[in-house]
Amino acid sequence: MARKLVCICNLVLESEIEEIIKKGADTTQQIQDHTRAGTSCGRCLMEIDVLVEEHKKKKPESHQSRLEFGFE
């Protein structure tokens, strides 16, 4: 698997973002809070937005409660 760097400033890989999305993050802000991706220059925010939206399109709507990350 290729190791694509999404956030150059904070050295965050696409696989790290995908992993946190799989754990329940569903907004760019949650990705930022957990990985710091997109919190420096902001150049990668559009790519993070795309990853989040692609996941939302693939994910079936669930009535189960969400996983809590403790993002504050």
XYZ file of N, CA and C in Angstrom:
216
model
N 0.842 -1.188 0.000
C 0.000 0.000 0.000
C 0.885 1.249 0.000
N 0.571 2.172 -0.859
C 1.327 3.418 -0.925
C 1.046 4.261 0.311
N 2.054 4.962 0.765
C 1.919 5.812 1.944
C 1.810 7.263 1.482
N 0.602 7.689 1.168
C 0.387 9.033 0.648
C 0.317 10.039 1.792
N 1.153 11.061 1.710
C 1.171 12.121 2.696
C 0.126 13.163 2.314
N -0.856 13.364 3.172
C -1.913 14.340 2.907
C -1.518 15.693 3.485
N -1.114 15.702 4.739
C -0.735 16.946 5.417
C 0.785 16.979 5.562
N 1.413 17.795 4.747
C 2.868 17.900 4.766
C 3.341 18.582 6.047
N 2.642 19.599 6.491
C 3.063 20.356 7.680
C 3.125 19.482 8.938
N 2.132 18.607 9.092
C 2.041 17.796 10.311
C 2.301 16.316 10.062
N 2.778 15.999 8.856
C 3.171 14.631 8.493
C 2.063 13.602 8.763
N 0.875 13.878 8.231
C -0.269 12.983 8.407
C -0.538 12.244 7.105
N -0.535 10.927 7.194
C -0.770 10.073 6.041
C -2.257 9.887 5.779
N -2.588 9.613 4.524
C -3.974 9.326 4.157
C -4.505 8.134 4.957
N -3.659 7.132 5.171
C -4.093 5.952 5.925
C -4.462 6.298 7.364
N -3.787 7.285 7.965
C -4.122 7.719 9.321
C -5.496 8.390 9.343
N -5.762 9.201 8.339
C -7.062 9.873 8.247
C -8.163 8.849 8.017
N -7.926 7.894 7.128
C -8.924 6.862 6.864
C -9.204 6.035 8.113
N -8.188 5.774 8.894
C -8.366 4.987 10.119
C -9.248 5.724 11.123
N -9.033 7.001 11.306
C -9.840 7.763 12.257
C -11.272 7.913 11.735
N -11.453 7.970 10.424
C -12.793 8.008 9.843
C -13.500 6.682 10.134
N -12.796 5.578 9.984
C -13.380 4.260 10.274
C -13.791 4.133 11.730
N -13.108 4.848 12.606
C -13.423 4.801 14.033
C -14.588 5.711 14.403
N -15.089 6.487 13.431
C -16.288 7.264 13.687
C -16.219 8.749 13.414
N -15.054 9.286 13.138
C -14.974 10.718 12.823
C -15.699 10.977 11.511
N -16.543 11.998 11.491
C -17.288 12.267 10.262
C -17.293 13.736 9.868
N -16.351 14.495 10.430
C -16.190 15.887 10.018
C -14.694 16.190 9.883
N -14.401 17.188 9.082
C -13.017 17.617 8.929
C -12.479 18.124 10.263
N -13.309 18.798 11.031
C -12.879 19.308 12.340
C -12.446 18.165 13.258
N -13.171 17.067 13.251
C -12.783 15.926 14.079
C -11.446 15.347 13.620
N -11.231 15.303 12.311
C -9.957 14.834 11.776
C -8.838 15.769 12.251
N -9.076 17.060 12.178
C -8.091 18.042 12.628
C -7.790 17.881 14.117
N -8.818 17.734 14.910
C -8.646 17.608 16.356
C -7.821 16.386 16.723
N -8.023 15.314 16.007
C -7.349 14.065 16.345
C -5.951 13.933 15.734
N -5.751 14.450 14.504
C -4.480 14.232 13.809
C -3.659 15.504 13.628
N -4.264 16.670 13.801
C -3.665 17.981 13.533
C -3.510 18.256 12.033
N -3.986 17.348 11.182
C -3.949 17.577 9.735
C -4.785 18.805 9.404
N -4.246 19.681 8.591
C -4.984 20.859 8.159
C -5.000 21.998 9.154
N -4.227 21.903 10.227
C -4.253 22.956 11.239
C -3.115 23.956 11.120
N -2.222 23.750 10.165
C -1.109 24.697 9.999
C -1.378 25.599 8.803
N -0.989 25.200 7.614
C -1.179 26.081 6.457
C -2.572 25.948 5.849
N -3.236 24.809 6.060
C -4.584 24.603 5.530
C -4.635 24.112 4.092
N -3.498 23.917 3.483
C -3.444 23.509 2.086
C -4.147 22.166 1.831
N -4.155 21.291 2.815
C -4.719 19.944 2.637
C -6.201 19.842 3.024
N -6.802 20.931 3.485
C -8.190 20.856 3.958
C -9.157 20.345 2.900
N -8.964 20.747 1.651
C -9.861 20.288 0.594
C -9.757 18.768 0.432
N -8.556 18.241 0.514
C -8.367 16.793 0.379
C -8.989 16.047 1.561
N -8.868 16.610 2.755
C -9.497 15.990 3.937
C -11.012 16.012 3.777
N -11.550 17.144 3.322
C -12.996 17.242 3.070
C -13.460 16.156 2.109
N -12.689 15.931 1.047
C -13.040 14.917 0.045
C -13.044 13.524 0.679
N -12.037 13.212 1.481
C -11.980 11.902 2.138
C -13.192 11.684 3.040
N -13.564 12.711 3.797
C -14.723 12.611 4.690
C -16.000 12.417 3.880
N -16.184 13.207 2.826
C -17.398 13.111 2.013
C -17.489 11.773 1.285
N -16.370 11.275 0.783
C -16.381 9.964 0.117
C -16.808 8.875 1.092
N -16.324 8.969 2.307
C -16.698 7.969 3.310
C -18.196 8.063 3.642
N -18.718 9.284 3.754
C -20.145 9.464 4.050
C -21.015 8.870 2.941
N -20.570 8.973 1.691
C -21.340 8.429 0.571
C -21.371 6.904 0.609
N -20.281 6.296 1.040
C -20.170 4.836 1.079
C -20.826 4.235 2.312
N -20.853 4.998 3.395
C -21.309 4.490 4.681
C -22.835 4.427 4.743
N -23.388 3.256 5.070
C -24.843 3.188 5.259
C -25.239 3.920 6.531
N -26.378 4.549 6.499
C -26.875 5.271 7.678
C -27.171 4.273 8.788
N -26.677 4.544 9.954
C -26.860 3.641 11.086
C -27.648 4.330 12.187
N -28.456 3.555 12.887
C -29.215 4.092 14.005
C -28.525 3.800 15.330
N -27.355 3.175 15.268
C -26.599 2.894 16.483
C -25.936 4.169 16.970
N -25.624 4.195 18.241
C -24.948 5.369 18.780
C -23.514 5.411 18.269
N -22.998 6.628 18.164
C -21.655 6.831 17.643
C -20.599 6.487 18.678
N -19.445 6.129 18.179
C -18.288 5.899 18.999
C -17.776 7.230 19.523
N -17.489 7.326 20.783
C -16.999 8.577 21.357
C -15.480 8.581 21.355
N -14.888 9.658 20.870
C -13.442 9.786 20.812
C -12.884 10.584 21.972
N -13.702 11.360 22.621
C -13.220 12.247 23.647
C -12.639 13.511 23.058
N -13.081 13.890 21.836
C -12.635 15.146 21.243
C -13.241 16.275 22.045
N -12.458 17.131 22.476
C -12.970 18.284 23.228
C -12.393 19.546 22.650
